[in-house]
Amino acid sequence: MATPKLLVYVLGAPGAGKGTQSDLIVKEFGWTHVSAGDLLRAEVQKGTEWGKQAEDIMREGKMVPGSMIIGLLKGALSSGEHTKVLVDGFPRVLEQLHDFEQEVRPCNTALFYNVAEDIARQRLLQRAESSGRVDDNEETIHKRFVVFEEQSMPVVEALREQCRLSEVDAGASPDEVYAATKRIIQQLEQELAASEAAAAAVAAAEAGPAGAADRAEAAAEAAAPAVAAEAAASSEAAAEPAAAAAAEEQEELAVPVAAAAAAAPAAVADAVAADAAAAEAPAAVPVLAAAEAPAEVAAPADAVLSAVQMDLSGIRTPIVICGPSGVGKGTLIGKLMAQHPAKFGFSVSHTTRDPRPGEQHGVHYYFTDAEAMAAQVAGGMFLEHATVHGNSYGTSLAAVARVSAEGKHCVLDIDVQGAQQVRSSALGDRCLFIFVAPPSEQELERRLRNRGTETEEKVLQRLANATSEIAKAQEPGLFHHTLVNGDLEQAYLQLQQLINKRVPGLLPEPDAAAAAAAPAMQEAEQAAAAVSADAISTQPAVMAAADADVDASSAAPAPAAVAAAAPEPVLANGTAAAAAAGAGVAAAAAAAAAAAVAHSNGGTSTLLDFGFGASAGPAVAAKGMPVRQYMDVTVIPVLREGLKALNVARPDDPWQFLADYLVANKPLAHA
Ligand SMILES: Nc1ncnc2c1ncn2[C@@H]1O[C@H](COP(=O)(O)OP(=O)(O)OP(=O)(O)O)[C@@H](O)[C@H]1O
Ligand SMILES: Nc1nc2c(ncn2[C@@H]2O[C@H](COP(=O)(O)O)[C@@H](O)[C@H]2O)c(=O)[nH]1
C-alpha cells in the first residue's frame, strides 16, 4: 500500500456535515474520500462476515471493533494510488487513533466539525427521509451523540493537545463551513508543494553538474578571509566591493525555491504558482507566504525531505546557535531577526515542554506532546531532535524548508546534541555553527534566575546541564566559533561579524568604532575565560585554527594560545589563571610546567569544572589590549617556562608549540 502524502481525519458528531464537506473537498481538490461508515455499510450490503457483525452493532449506535475498521481502511487505501486522503468518521476512540497511526501513518491534521446536538438532530432527521440509514432515527441519533461525547471527544482532545486539530464551526452555513475547510486544505497542499518543490530541486541539482550554490558558497568563502583580513588591517572600505560582489554572486547563483519549483513536476509548479497568486507575494518567495498560520508543520512521512533531500542548491547558509540555557541565545537571535527580518527566518522547533506565558504556538515553538513527537520523529520528519532538560525538542525538516522557501537564512536555536546531528547531516557543511558561552558561571545563573521562567528545580537542572553542554561543545569540528556573551551589544556586534565573515556582505558593516572594539574585547574575554581553565574557551581556539572559515585576524595565533592553556591539564584552575591575572608569571610558569609534566605522563584530569571566577581579572585587564599583546605578556611567558622545564625542542617558540602540539595534534618533540 502506497502511503498517502497527505492524510486528514474528518471528525465530528453525527450530522456535523463531515460527508458534505468531504464531497466538496473531493470535487475541488481531487482528494480521495474514505468513509469508515460507508465502508462498513458496504460490507453489510454485501453480506460479508464483517458486515453481519457490524450491522447489529451499528443499529444500536455502538462502536464496531477498531481492527475491523482499520482492516477496511487499509483495504480501501490499497485499492489504487491515493496521494491525498480524507478519512471520514475515524478514529472514533483513542485506541483506534493509536493503532491506525502505528499501522498506517499519523495524520497531518484532523478536521473537526463542531456542532450542537439540536442542529445535528434536525439535519439527520431530514436526511432520514431519503437516506434509508438504519441509524438515522431520533433514539439512535441521541445515543450516537452520547457515544461521540464519551468516546470520540477524547480523540479530538488528544489531537488538539498534539496541535493536530483544525476546528471548524459546523453550525454555520454550508458556504461558511466550506470556506473555513478550504483554507485548511489549501494550507496543507501548500506545505506539500513546498516540500516536493524542494525535493525536486535537489534531485535536479544532484542530476546536474556541481551545484550552483556550492560554487557560490565556495566563492563567498574564498572571498571571506581576504575581506576580513582587509577589514581588520584597516577600516577602509576597500573590502566592501569584494564582499558585495561575493554576496551578489552567491545570491544570483543560489537557486531559490520558486525557481527550483519550475524544474519540479508540473503539478508542483502549478501549486507553487497558484500559491504565489493566492498570496499576492513576489514570485521569488511564494511557497509558504500564505502558510504562516501555525498549522502542524509535519510533512507526510514518505514525502518528507530527508536530510539528503533538503534543497541544498537553494538553501542559504543556516545559522546554528547553541549554548547553555540562559546564556542569551534567544536574545541575540531576537536582535538579529528584529534588525534583519528580510534576511533571517527563525526555525520554529517542536517541543514537549509547556508554553511559557506569552509564548505562541507556531511562533516560538510548535508545542506538542511526547507521543505525537515520537510518531513524527519515527516518520522521519525531523532534521534533529534531542531530550533537553527533560523535554523533547526538535527541528522539523518542514521548519527549515519553510524559511528556505522564503529565501532567508534559517536561524536554529538548538542544543549541542542537536547541533551534532545537524553537523553530521547533509546540511552540516552548509551551516555556520556558533556556540554562545557565558562570561562566568555566576552570570549564567544570574540570567537564568532573573529571566524568571524556570522553577528552582529547573534552574538547577539547566545549570547542571550547562557543564556537560560546554564540555560537549569542545568536540573538534563541531563549532566554527565561540562567542562569549558578556556585554550584549558587543556580543551582538560580533555575531554579525561572524555571519558576515561566512556570507560576505550579507549584513551592513556595523559602526566602524564599535566593530573595531568588538573582536578585541570578545577575544580578550575568551582568552581570560580560557586562562581560568574553564572548558568553554578551549573550543574557539581549536576550531578557529581548524576551520578555514576563520580569518587570520581572529583565529590564530592568539586564540590558539588560549587553547594551549586549557584543553589538557596544563593549567589548573586558579593557578596559572591567577598568575595570568597578574599574580606572578614565575609561579604560573611553575604551575604550568608541573601540569604539563602531568600531562606528558598521561594525566587526564578534566578541566571541566566550569569555574569562571578567575576570569574576571584578566578580562578587565585585557580590555582594549590587542589580543596578541595580551597573550605575549601573560600566557606565552608561562608556556615558555613550562616548555623549558619539559625539555621540549624549541622552548623559545611557544606559538609554534601551540600550533604543532595543541592544534595540529603532533607529538611533543623533546630536545
Ligand atoms: N549579554 C547579556 N547581558 C545581560 N543579560 C543578558 C545578556 N544576554 C541575555 N541576557 C538576559 O539573560 C536572560 C536569558 O537570555 P535568553 O532567554 O536569551 O537565553 P537563552 O540562551 O535563549 O536561554 P534558553 O536556552 O533557556 O532558551 C534573559 O533575561 C536576557 O534578557
Ligand atoms: N536539539 C534541540 N534543542 C532545542 C530545540 N529548540 C530549542 N532547543 C534547546 O532547548 C533548550 C531549552 O529551550 P527553552 O526554550 O526550553 O528554554 C535551549 O538551549 C534550546 O537551544 C530544537 O529544536 N532542538
PDB file of N, CA and C in Angstrom, residues 52-140:
ATOM      1  N   LYS A  52     -22.029  -8.720   8.674  1.00  0.00           N
ATOM      2  CA  LYS A  52     -23.043  -9.269   9.594  1.00  0.00           C
ATOM      3  C   LYS A  52     -22.770  -8.810  11.023  1.00  0.00           C
ATOM      4  N   GLN A  53     -21.505  -8.877  11.406  1.00  0.00           N
ATOM      5  CA  GLN A  53     -21.144  -8.434  12.765  1.00  0.00           C
ATOM      6  C   GLN A  53     -21.455  -6.953  12.951  1.00  0.00           C
ATOM      7  N   ALA A  54     -21.105  -6.183  11.919  1.00  0.00           N
ATOM      8  CA  ALA A  54     -21.216  -4.725  12.039  1.00  0.00           C
ATOM      9  C   ALA A  54     -22.673  -4.267  12.090  1.00  0.00           C
ATOM     10  N   GLU A  55     -23.541  -4.965  11.387  1.00  0.00           N
ATOM     11  CA  GLU A  55     -24.918  -4.491  11.254  1.00  0.00           C
ATOM     12  C   GLU A  55     -25.596  -4.301  12.615  1.00  0.00           C
ATOM     13  N   ASP A  56     -25.509  -5.334  13.445  1.00  0.00           N
ATOM     14  CA  ASP A  56     -26.172  -5.253  14.755  1.00  0.00           C
ATOM     15  C   ASP A  56     -25.552  -4.154  15.607  1.00  0.00           C
ATOM     16  N   ILE A  57     -24.248  -4.089  15.571  1.00  0.00           N
ATOM     17  CA  ILE A  57     -23.564  -3.090  16.410  1.00  0.00           C
ATOM     18  C   ILE A  57     -23.975  -1.685  15.975  1.00  0.00           C
ATOM     19  N   MET A  58     -24.009  -1.466  14.664  1.00  0.00           N
ATOM     20  CA  MET A  58     -24.341  -0.129  14.161  1.00  0.00           C
ATOM     21  C   MET A  58     -25.790   0.242  14.471  1.00  0.00           C
ATOM     22  N   ARG A  59     -26.652  -0.746  14.371  1.00  0.00           N
ATOM     23  CA  ARG A  59     -28.071  -0.445  14.643  1.00  0.00           C
ATOM     24  C   ARG A  59     -28.224   0.118  16.052  1.00  0.00           C
ATOM     25  N   GLU A  60     -27.438  -0.376  16.969  1.00  0.00           N
ATOM     26  CA  GLU A  60     -27.529   0.098  18.351  1.00  0.00           C
ATOM     27  C   GLU A  60     -26.721   1.363  18.586  1.00  0.00           C
ATOM     28  N   GLY A  61     -26.069   1.854  17.553  1.00  0.00           N
ATOM     29  CA  GLY A  61     -25.291   3.089  17.685  1.00  0.00           C
ATOM     30  C   GLY A  61     -24.008   2.876  18.470  1.00  0.00           C
ATOM     31  N   LYS A  62     -23.554   1.624  18.529  1.00  0.00           N
ATOM     32  CA  LYS A  62     -22.318   1.343  19.280  1.00  0.00           C
ATOM     33  C   LYS A  62     -21.108   1.350  18.337  1.00  0.00           C
ATOM     34  N   MET A  63     -19.930   1.112  18.914  1.00  0.00           N
ATOM     35  CA  MET A  63     -18.693   1.131  18.119  1.00  0.00           C
ATOM     36  C   MET A  63     -18.364  -0.260  17.582  1.00  0.00           C
ATOM     37  N   VAL A  64     -18.033  -0.334  16.310  1.00  0.00           N
ATOM     38  CA  VAL A  64     -17.550  -1.623  15.797  1.00  0.00           C
ATOM     39  C   VAL A  64     -16.065  -1.748  16.159  1.00  0.00           C
ATOM     40  N   PRO A  65     -15.542  -2.975  16.222  1.00  0.00           N
ATOM     41  CA  PRO A  65     -14.137  -3.125  16.639  1.00  0.00           C
ATOM     42  C   PRO A  65     -13.179  -2.365  15.719  1.00  0.00           C
ATOM     43  N   GLY A  66     -12.181  -1.765  16.345  1.00  0.00           N
ATOM     44  CA  GLY A  66     -11.203  -0.958  15.594  1.00  0.00           C
ATOM     45  C   GLY A  66     -10.470  -1.783  14.564  1.00  0.00           C
ATOM     46  N   SER A  67     -10.151  -3.032  14.905  1.00  0.00           N
ATOM     47  CA  SER A  67      -9.366  -3.851  13.973  1.00  0.00           C
ATOM     48  C   SER A  67     -10.133  -4.045  12.665  1.00  0.00           C
ATOM     49  N   MET A  68     -11.463  -4.131  12.785  1.00  0.00           N
ATOM     50  CA  MET A  68     -12.281  -4.311  11.581  1.00  0.00           C
ATOM     51  C   MET A  68     -12.199  -3.038  10.718  1.00  0.00           C
ATOM     52  N   ILE A  69     -12.366  -1.902  11.338  1.00  0.00           N
ATOM     53  CA  ILE A  69     -12.356  -0.657  10.534  1.00  0.00           C
ATOM     54  C   ILE A  69     -10.973  -0.409   9.951  1.00  0.00           C
ATOM     55  N   ILE A  70      -9.945  -0.649  10.741  1.00  0.00           N
ATOM     56  CA  ILE A  70      -8.589  -0.405  10.215  1.00  0.00           C
ATOM     57  C   ILE A  70      -8.326  -1.336   9.033  1.00  0.00           C
ATOM     58  N   GLY A  71      -8.794  -2.570   9.163  1.00  0.00           N
ATOM     59  CA  GLY A  71      -8.646  -3.516   8.050  1.00  0.00           C
ATOM     60  C   GLY A  71      -9.345  -2.998   6.803  1.00  0.00           C
ATOM     61  N   LEU A  72     -10.565  -2.486   6.989  1.00  0.00           N
ATOM     62  CA  LEU A  72     -11.309  -1.956   5.834  1.00  0.00           C
ATOM     63  C   LEU A  72     -10.609  -0.729   5.247  1.00  0.00           C
ATOM     64  N   LEU A  73     -10.121   0.139   6.119  1.00  0.00           N
ATOM     65  CA  LEU A  73      -9.438   1.353   5.633  1.00  0.00           C
ATOM     66  C   LEU A  73      -8.179   0.991   4.850  1.00  0.00           C
ATOM     67  N   LYS A  74      -7.436   0.044   5.396  1.00  0.00           N
ATOM     68  CA  LYS A  74      -6.210  -0.359   4.693  1.00  0.00           C
ATOM     69  C   LYS A  74      -6.552  -0.921   3.317  1.00  0.00           C
ATOM     70  N   GLY A  75      -7.626  -1.702   3.291  1.00  0.00           N
ATOM     71  CA  GLY A  75      -8.052  -2.275   2.008  1.00  0.00           C
ATOM     72  C   GLY A  75      -8.392  -1.174   1.017  1.00  0.00           C
ATOM     73  N   ALA A  76      -9.114  -0.173   1.493  1.00  0.00           N
ATOM     74  CA  ALA A  76      -9.510   0.918   0.596  1.00  0.00           C
ATOM     75  C   ALA A  76      -8.290   1.699   0.115  1.00  0.00           C
ATOM     76  N   LEU A  77      -7.333   1.915   1.011  1.00  0.00           N
ATOM     77  CA  LEU A  77      -6.147   2.691   0.618  1.00  0.00           C
ATOM     78  C   LEU A  77      -5.263   1.909  -0.346  1.00  0.00           C
ATOM     79  N   SER A  78      -5.361   0.577  -0.287  1.00  0.00           N
ATOM     80  CA  SER A  78      -4.533  -0.240  -1.191  1.00  0.00           C
ATOM     81  C   SER A  78      -5.124  -0.335  -2.578  1.00  0.00           C
ATOM     82  N   SER A  79      -6.354   0.160  -2.706  1.00  0.00           N
ATOM     83  CA  SER A  79      -7.058  -0.109  -3.963  1.00  0.00           C
ATOM     84  C   SER A  79      -6.582   0.759  -5.121  1.00  0.00           C
ATOM     85  N   GLY A  80      -5.663   1.611  -4.906  1.00  0.00           N
ATOM     86  CA  GLY A  80      -5.172   2.451  -6.008  1.00  0.00           C
ATOM     87  C   GLY A  80      -4.157   3.437  -5.487  1.00  0.00           C
ATOM     88  N   GLU A  81      -3.842   4.433  -6.304  1.00  0.00           N
ATOM     89  CA  GLU A  81      -2.859   5.460  -5.937  1.00  0.00           C
ATOM     90  C   GLU A  81      -3.611   6.598  -5.247  1.00  0.00           C
ATOM     91  N   HIS A  82      -3.564   6.656  -3.959  1.00  0.00           N
ATOM     92  CA  HIS A  82      -4.281   7.724  -3.255  1.00  0.00           C
ATOM     93  C   HIS A  82      -3.268   8.622  -2.559  1.00  0.00           C
ATOM     94  N   THR A  83      -3.049   9.802  -3.092  1.00  0.00           N
ATOM     95  CA  THR A  83      -1.997  10.649  -2.514  1.00  0.00           C
ATOM     96  C   THR A  83      -2.522  11.559  -1.419  1.00  0.00           C
ATOM     97  N   LYS A  84      -3.795  11.982  -1.551  1.00  0.00           N
ATOM     98  CA  LYS A  84      -4.355  12.915  -0.560  1.00  0.00           C
ATOM     99  C   LYS A  84      -5.666  12.309  -0.070  1.00  0.00           C
ATOM    100  N   VAL A  85      -5.687  11.927   1.166  1.00  0.00           N
ATOM    101  CA  VAL A  85      -6.812  11.102   1.626  1.00  0.00           C
ATOM    102  C   VAL A  85      -7.528  11.734   2.818  1.00  0.00           C
ATOM    103  N   LEU A  86      -8.850  11.758   2.716  1.00  0.00           N
ATOM    104  CA  LEU A  86      -9.698  12.144   3.851  1.00  0.00           C
ATOM    105  C   LEU A  86     -10.224  10.868   4.472  1.00  0.00           C
ATOM    106  N   VAL A  87      -9.970  10.673   5.740  1.00  0.00           N
ATOM    107  CA  VAL A  87     -10.522   9.505   6.427  1.00  0.00           C
ATOM    108  C   VAL A  87     -11.660  10.019   7.292  1.00  0.00           C
ATOM    109  N   ASP A  88     -12.856   9.715   6.861  1.00  0.00           N
ATOM    110  CA  ASP A  88     -14.063  10.329   7.435  1.00  0.00           C
ATOM    111  C   ASP A  88     -14.658   9.426   8.518  1.00  0.00           C
ATOM    112  N   GLY A  89     -14.950  10.032   9.672  1.00  0.00           N
ATOM    113  CA  GLY A  89     -15.590   9.273  10.749  1.00  0.00           C
ATOM    114  C   GLY A  89     -14.662   8.303  11.441  1.00  0.00           C
ATOM    115  N   PHE A  90     -13.424   8.607  11.451  1.00  0.00           N
ATOM    116  CA  PHE A  90     -12.414   7.741  12.058  1.00  0.00           C
ATOM    117  C   PHE A  90     -11.219   8.620  12.420  1.00  0.00           C
ATOM    118  N   PRO A  91     -10.526   8.346  13.512  1.00  0.00           N
ATOM    119  CA  PRO A  91     -10.744   7.341  14.544  1.00  0.00           C
ATOM    120  C   PRO A  91     -11.788   7.793  15.554  1.00  0.00           C
ATOM    121  N   ARG A  92     -12.503   6.814  16.068  1.00  0.00           N
ATOM    122  CA  ARG A  92     -13.593   7.141  16.998  1.00  0.00           C
ATOM    123  C   ARG A  92     -13.186   6.962  18.447  1.00  0.00           C
ATOM    124  N   VAL A  93     -12.171   6.173  18.690  1.00  0.00           N
ATOM    125  CA  VAL A  93     -11.685   6.027  20.071  1.00  0.00           C
ATOM    126  C   VAL A  93     -10.156   6.117  20.049  1.00  0.00           C
ATOM    127  N   LEU A  94      -9.612   6.398  21.237  1.00  0.00           N
ATOM    128  CA  LEU A  94      -8.165   6.613  21.301  1.00  0.00           C
ATOM    129  C   LEU A  94      -7.371   5.412  20.797  1.00  0.00           C
ATOM    130  N   GLU A  95      -7.892   4.227  21.101  1.00  0.00           N
ATOM    131  CA  GLU A  95      -7.166   3.029  20.683  1.00  0.00           C
ATOM    132  C   GLU A  95      -7.047   2.967  19.155  1.00  0.00           C
ATOM    133  N   GLN A  96      -8.127   3.363  18.471  1.00  0.00           N
ATOM    134  CA  GLN A  96      -8.088   3.352  17.002  1.00  0.00           C
ATOM    135  C   GLN A  96      -7.065   4.366  16.480  1.00  0.00           C
ATOM    136  N   LEU A  97      -7.038   5.510  17.142  1.00  0.00           N
ATOM    137  CA  LEU A  97      -6.063   6.540  16.740  1.00  0.00           C
ATOM    138  C   LEU A  97      -4.661   5.958  16.836  1.00  0.00           C
ATOM    139  N   HIS A  98      -4.410   5.371  17.977  1.00  0.00           N
ATOM    140  CA  HIS A  98      -3.082   4.816  18.224  1.00  0.00           C
ATOM    141  C   HIS A  98      -2.757   3.719  17.205  1.00  0.00           C
ATOM    142  N   ASP A  99      -3.687   2.767  17.054  1.00  0.00           N
ATOM    143  CA  ASP A  99      -3.396   1.617  16.185  1.00  0.00           C
ATOM    144  C   ASP A  99      -3.240   2.028  14.724  1.00  0.00           C
ATOM    145  N   PHE A 100      -4.121   2.910  14.277  1.00  0.00           N
ATOM    146  CA  PHE A 100      -4.043   3.328  12.870  1.00  0.00           C
ATOM    147  C   PHE A 100      -2.705   4.043  12.604  1.00  0.00           C
ATOM    148  N   GLU A 101      -2.323   4.891  13.546  1.00  0.00           N
ATOM    149  CA  GLU A 101      -1.099   5.662  13.300  1.00  0.00           C
ATOM    150  C   GLU A 101       0.138   4.776  13.367  1.00  0.00           C
ATOM    151  N   GLN A 102       0.032   3.718  14.144  1.00  0.00           N
ATOM    152  CA  GLN A 102       1.143   2.759  14.163  1.00  0.00           C
ATOM    153  C   GLN A 102       1.184   1.978  12.859  1.00  0.00           C
ATOM    154  N   GLU A 103       0.018   1.538  12.416  1.00  0.00           N
ATOM    155  CA  GLU A 103      -0.026   0.618  11.273  1.00  0.00           C
ATOM    156  C   GLU A 103       0.004   1.328   9.922  1.00  0.00           C
ATOM    157  N   VAL A 104      -0.545   2.513   9.853  1.00  0.00           N
ATOM    158  CA  VAL A 104      -0.609   3.196   8.557  1.00  0.00           C
ATOM    159  C   VAL A 104       0.317   4.420   8.580  1.00  0.00           C
ATOM    160  N   ARG A 105      -0.117   5.505   9.175  1.00  0.00           N
ATOM    161  CA  ARG A 105       0.740   6.682   9.323  1.00  0.00           C
ATOM    162  C   ARG A 105      -0.016   7.715  10.162  1.00  0.00           C
ATOM    163  N   PRO A 106       0.692   8.649  10.788  1.00  0.00           N
ATOM    164  CA  PRO A 106      -0.010   9.700  11.531  1.00  0.00           C
ATOM    165  C   PRO A 106      -0.711  10.642  10.558  1.00  0.00           C
ATOM    166  N   CYS A 107      -1.791  11.215  11.002  1.00  0.00           N
ATOM    167  CA  CYS A 107      -2.470  12.178  10.131  1.00  0.00           C
ATOM    168  C   CYS A 107      -1.695  13.494  10.142  1.00  0.00           C
ATOM    169  N   ASN A 108      -1.917  14.309   9.116  1.00  0.00           N
ATOM    170  CA  ASN A 108      -1.344  15.661   9.125  1.00  0.00           C
ATOM    171  C   ASN A 108      -2.130  16.541  10.078  1.00  0.00           C
ATOM    172  N   THR A 109      -3.449  16.422   9.964  1.00  0.00           N
ATOM    173  CA  THR A 109      -4.312  17.163  10.870  1.00  0.00           C
ATOM    174  C   THR A 109      -5.669  16.459  10.878  1.00  0.00           C
ATOM    175  N   ALA A 110      -6.527  16.894  11.789  1.00  0.00           N
ATOM    176  CA  ALA A 110      -7.901  16.371  11.785  1.00  0.00           C
ATOM    177  C   ALA A 110      -8.827  17.560  11.638  1.00  0.00           C
ATOM    178  N   LEU A 111      -9.700  17.470  10.659  1.00  0.00           N
ATOM    179  CA  LEU A 111     -10.756  18.476  10.539  1.00  0.00           C
ATOM    180  C   LEU A 111     -11.823  18.110  11.552  1.00  0.00           C
ATOM    181  N   PHE A 112     -12.104  18.999  12.485  1.00  0.00           N
ATOM    182  CA  PHE A 112     -13.125  18.676  13.492  1.00  0.00           C
ATOM    183  C   PHE A 112     -14.304  19.624  13.307  1.00  0.00           C
ATOM    184  N   TYR A 113     -15.423  19.051  12.882  1.00  0.00           N
ATOM    185  CA  TYR A 113     -16.633  19.845  12.668  1.00  0.00           C
ATOM    186  C   TYR A 113     -17.444  19.837  13.956  1.00  0.00           C
ATOM    187  N   ASN A 114     -17.454  20.981  14.605  1.00  0.00           N
ATOM    188  CA  ASN A 114     -18.085  21.072  15.918  1.00  0.00           C
ATOM    189  C   ASN A 114     -19.517  21.582  15.763  1.00  0.00           C
ATOM    190  N   VAL A 115     -20.467  20.780  16.238  1.00  0.00           N
ATOM    191  CA  VAL A 115     -21.873  21.151  16.038  1.00  0.00           C
ATOM    192  C   VAL A 115     -22.687  20.820  17.293  1.00  0.00           C
ATOM    193  N   ALA A 116     -23.713  21.639  17.555  1.00  0.00           N
ATOM    194  CA  ALA A 116     -24.587  21.374  18.704  1.00  0.00           C
ATOM    195  C   ALA A 116     -25.554  20.241  18.351  1.00  0.00           C
ATOM    196  N   GLU A 117     -26.000  19.502  19.385  1.00  0.00           N
ATOM    197  CA  GLU A 117     -26.817  18.310  19.137  1.00  0.00           C
ATOM    198  C   GLU A 117     -28.140  18.652  18.448  1.00  0.00           C
ATOM    199  N   ASP A 118     -28.791  19.750  18.877  1.00  0.00           N
ATOM    200  CA  ASP A 118     -30.109  20.014  18.276  1.00  0.00           C
ATOM    201  C   ASP A 118     -30.002  20.345  16.794  1.00  0.00           C
ATOM    202  N   ILE A 119     -28.955  21.049  16.408  1.00  0.00           N
ATOM    203  CA  ILE A 119     -28.789  21.355  14.964  1.00  0.00           C
ATOM    204  C   ILE A 119     -28.549  20.057  14.204  1.00  0.00           C
ATOM    205  N   ALA A 120     -27.683  19.232  14.767  1.00  0.00           N
ATOM    206  CA  ALA A 120     -27.357  17.969  14.089  1.00  0.00           C
ATOM    207  C   ALA A 120     -28.589  17.078  13.985  1.00  0.00           C
ATOM    208  N   ARG A 121     -29.405  17.044  15.047  1.00  0.00           N
ATOM    209  CA  ARG A 121     -30.601  16.178  15.043  1.00  0.00           C
ATOM    210  C   ARG A 121     -31.522  16.571  13.887  1.00  0.00           C
ATOM    211  N   GLN A 122     -31.755  17.876  13.779  1.00  0.00           N
ATOM    212  CA  GLN A 122     -32.630  18.351  12.686  1.00  0.00           C
ATOM    213  C   GLN A 122     -32.103  17.899  11.325  1.00  0.00           C
ATOM    214  N   ARG A 123     -30.815  18.055  11.135  1.00  0.00           N
ATOM    215  CA  ARG A 123     -30.231  17.685   9.838  1.00  0.00           C
ATOM    216  C   ARG A 123     -30.395  16.190   9.578  1.00  0.00           C
ATOM    217  N   LEU A 124     -30.149  15.390  10.621  1.00  0.00           N
ATOM    218  CA  LEU A 124     -30.194  13.931  10.428  1.00  0.00           C
ATOM    219  C   LEU A 124     -31.606  13.433  10.157  1.00  0.00           C
ATOM    220  N   LEU A 125     -32.547  14.041  10.860  1.00  0.00           N
ATOM    221  CA  LEU A 125     -33.930  13.590  10.651  1.00  0.00           C
ATOM    222  C   LEU A 125     -34.381  13.929   9.237  1.00  0.00           C
ATOM    223  N   GLN A 126     -33.907  15.059   8.760  1.00  0.00           N
ATOM    224  CA  GLN A 126     -34.209  15.434   7.376  1.00  0.00           C
ATOM    225  C   GLN A 126     -33.564  14.440   6.405  1.00  0.00           C
ATOM    226  N   ARG A 127     -32.328  14.086   6.726  1.00  0.00           N
ATOM    227  CA  ARG A 127     -31.629  13.144   5.848  1.00  0.00           C
ATOM    228  C   ARG A 127     -32.324  11.783   5.842  1.00  0.00           C
ATOM    229  N   ALA A 128     -32.877  11.401   7.002  1.00  0.00           N
ATOM    230  CA  ALA A 128     -33.500  10.079   7.131  1.00  0.00           C
ATOM    231  C   ALA A 128     -34.606   9.877   6.106  1.00  0.00           C
ATOM    232  N   GLU A 129     -35.218  11.022   5.706  1.00  0.00           N
ATOM    233  CA  GLU A 129     -36.323  10.903   4.740  1.00  0.00           C
ATOM    234  C   GLU A 129     -35.851  10.272   3.440  1.00  0.00           C
ATOM    235  N   SER A 130     -34.573  10.474   3.114  1.00  0.00           N
ATOM    236  CA  SER A 130     -34.105   9.911   1.841  1.00  0.00           C
ATOM    237  C   SER A 130     -32.980   8.889   2.000  1.00  0.00           C
ATOM    238  N   SER A 131     -32.270   8.921   3.116  1.00  0.00           N
ATOM    239  CA  SER A 131     -31.058   8.081   3.202  1.00  0.00           C
ATOM    240  C   SER A 131     -31.350   6.606   3.437  1.00  0.00           C
ATOM    241  N   GLY A 132     -32.415   6.338   4.166  1.00  0.00           N
ATOM    242  CA  GLY A 132     -32.721   4.951   4.497  1.00  0.00           C
ATOM    243  C   GLY A 132     -31.716   4.345   5.460  1.00  0.00           C
ATOM    244  N   ARG A 133     -30.957   5.166   6.141  1.00  0.00           N
ATOM    245  CA  ARG A 133     -29.945   4.607   7.057  1.00  0.00           C
ATOM    246  C   ARG A 133     -30.612   4.119   8.342  1.00  0.00           C
ATOM    247  N   VAL A 134     -30.155   2.969   8.801  1.00  0.00           N
ATOM    248  CA  VAL A 134     -30.792   2.370   9.979  1.00  0.00           C
ATOM    249  C   VAL A 134     -30.559   3.204  11.234  1.00  0.00           C
ATOM    250  N   ASP A 135     -29.492   3.996  11.242  1.00  0.00           N
ATOM    251  CA  ASP A 135     -29.167   4.738  12.467  1.00  0.00           C
ATOM    252  C   ASP A 135     -29.668   6.185  12.442  1.00  0.00           C
ATOM    253  N   ASP A 136     -30.378   6.583  11.388  1.00  0.00           N
ATOM    254  CA  ASP A 136     -30.914   7.949  11.344  1.00  0.00           C
ATOM    255  C   ASP A 136     -32.317   8.001  11.952  1.00  0.00           C
ATOM    256  N   ASN A 137     -32.444   7.643  13.216  1.00  0.00           N
ATOM    257  CA  ASN A 137     -33.730   7.807  13.902  1.00  0.00           C
ATOM    258  C   ASN A 137     -33.447   8.483  15.240  1.00  0.00           C
ATOM    259  N   GLU A 138     -34.499   9.130  15.780  1.00  0.00           N
ATOM    260  CA  GLU A 138     -34.307  10.040  16.905  1.00  0.00           C
ATOM    261  C   GLU A 138     -33.561   9.383  18.081  1.00  0.00           C
ATOM    262  N   GLU A 139     -33.968   8.164  18.394  1.00  0.00           N
ATOM    263  CA  GLU A 139     -33.370   7.491  19.566  1.00  0.00           C
ATOM    264  C   GLU A 139     -31.882   7.196  19.334  1.00  0.00           C
ATOM    265  N   THR A 140     -31.595   6.651  18.138  1.00  0.00           N
ATOM    266  CA  THR A 140     -30.201   6.292  17.848  1.00  0.00           C
ATOM    267  C   THR A 140     -29.332   7.539  17.700  1.00  0.00           C
TER     268      THR A 140
END
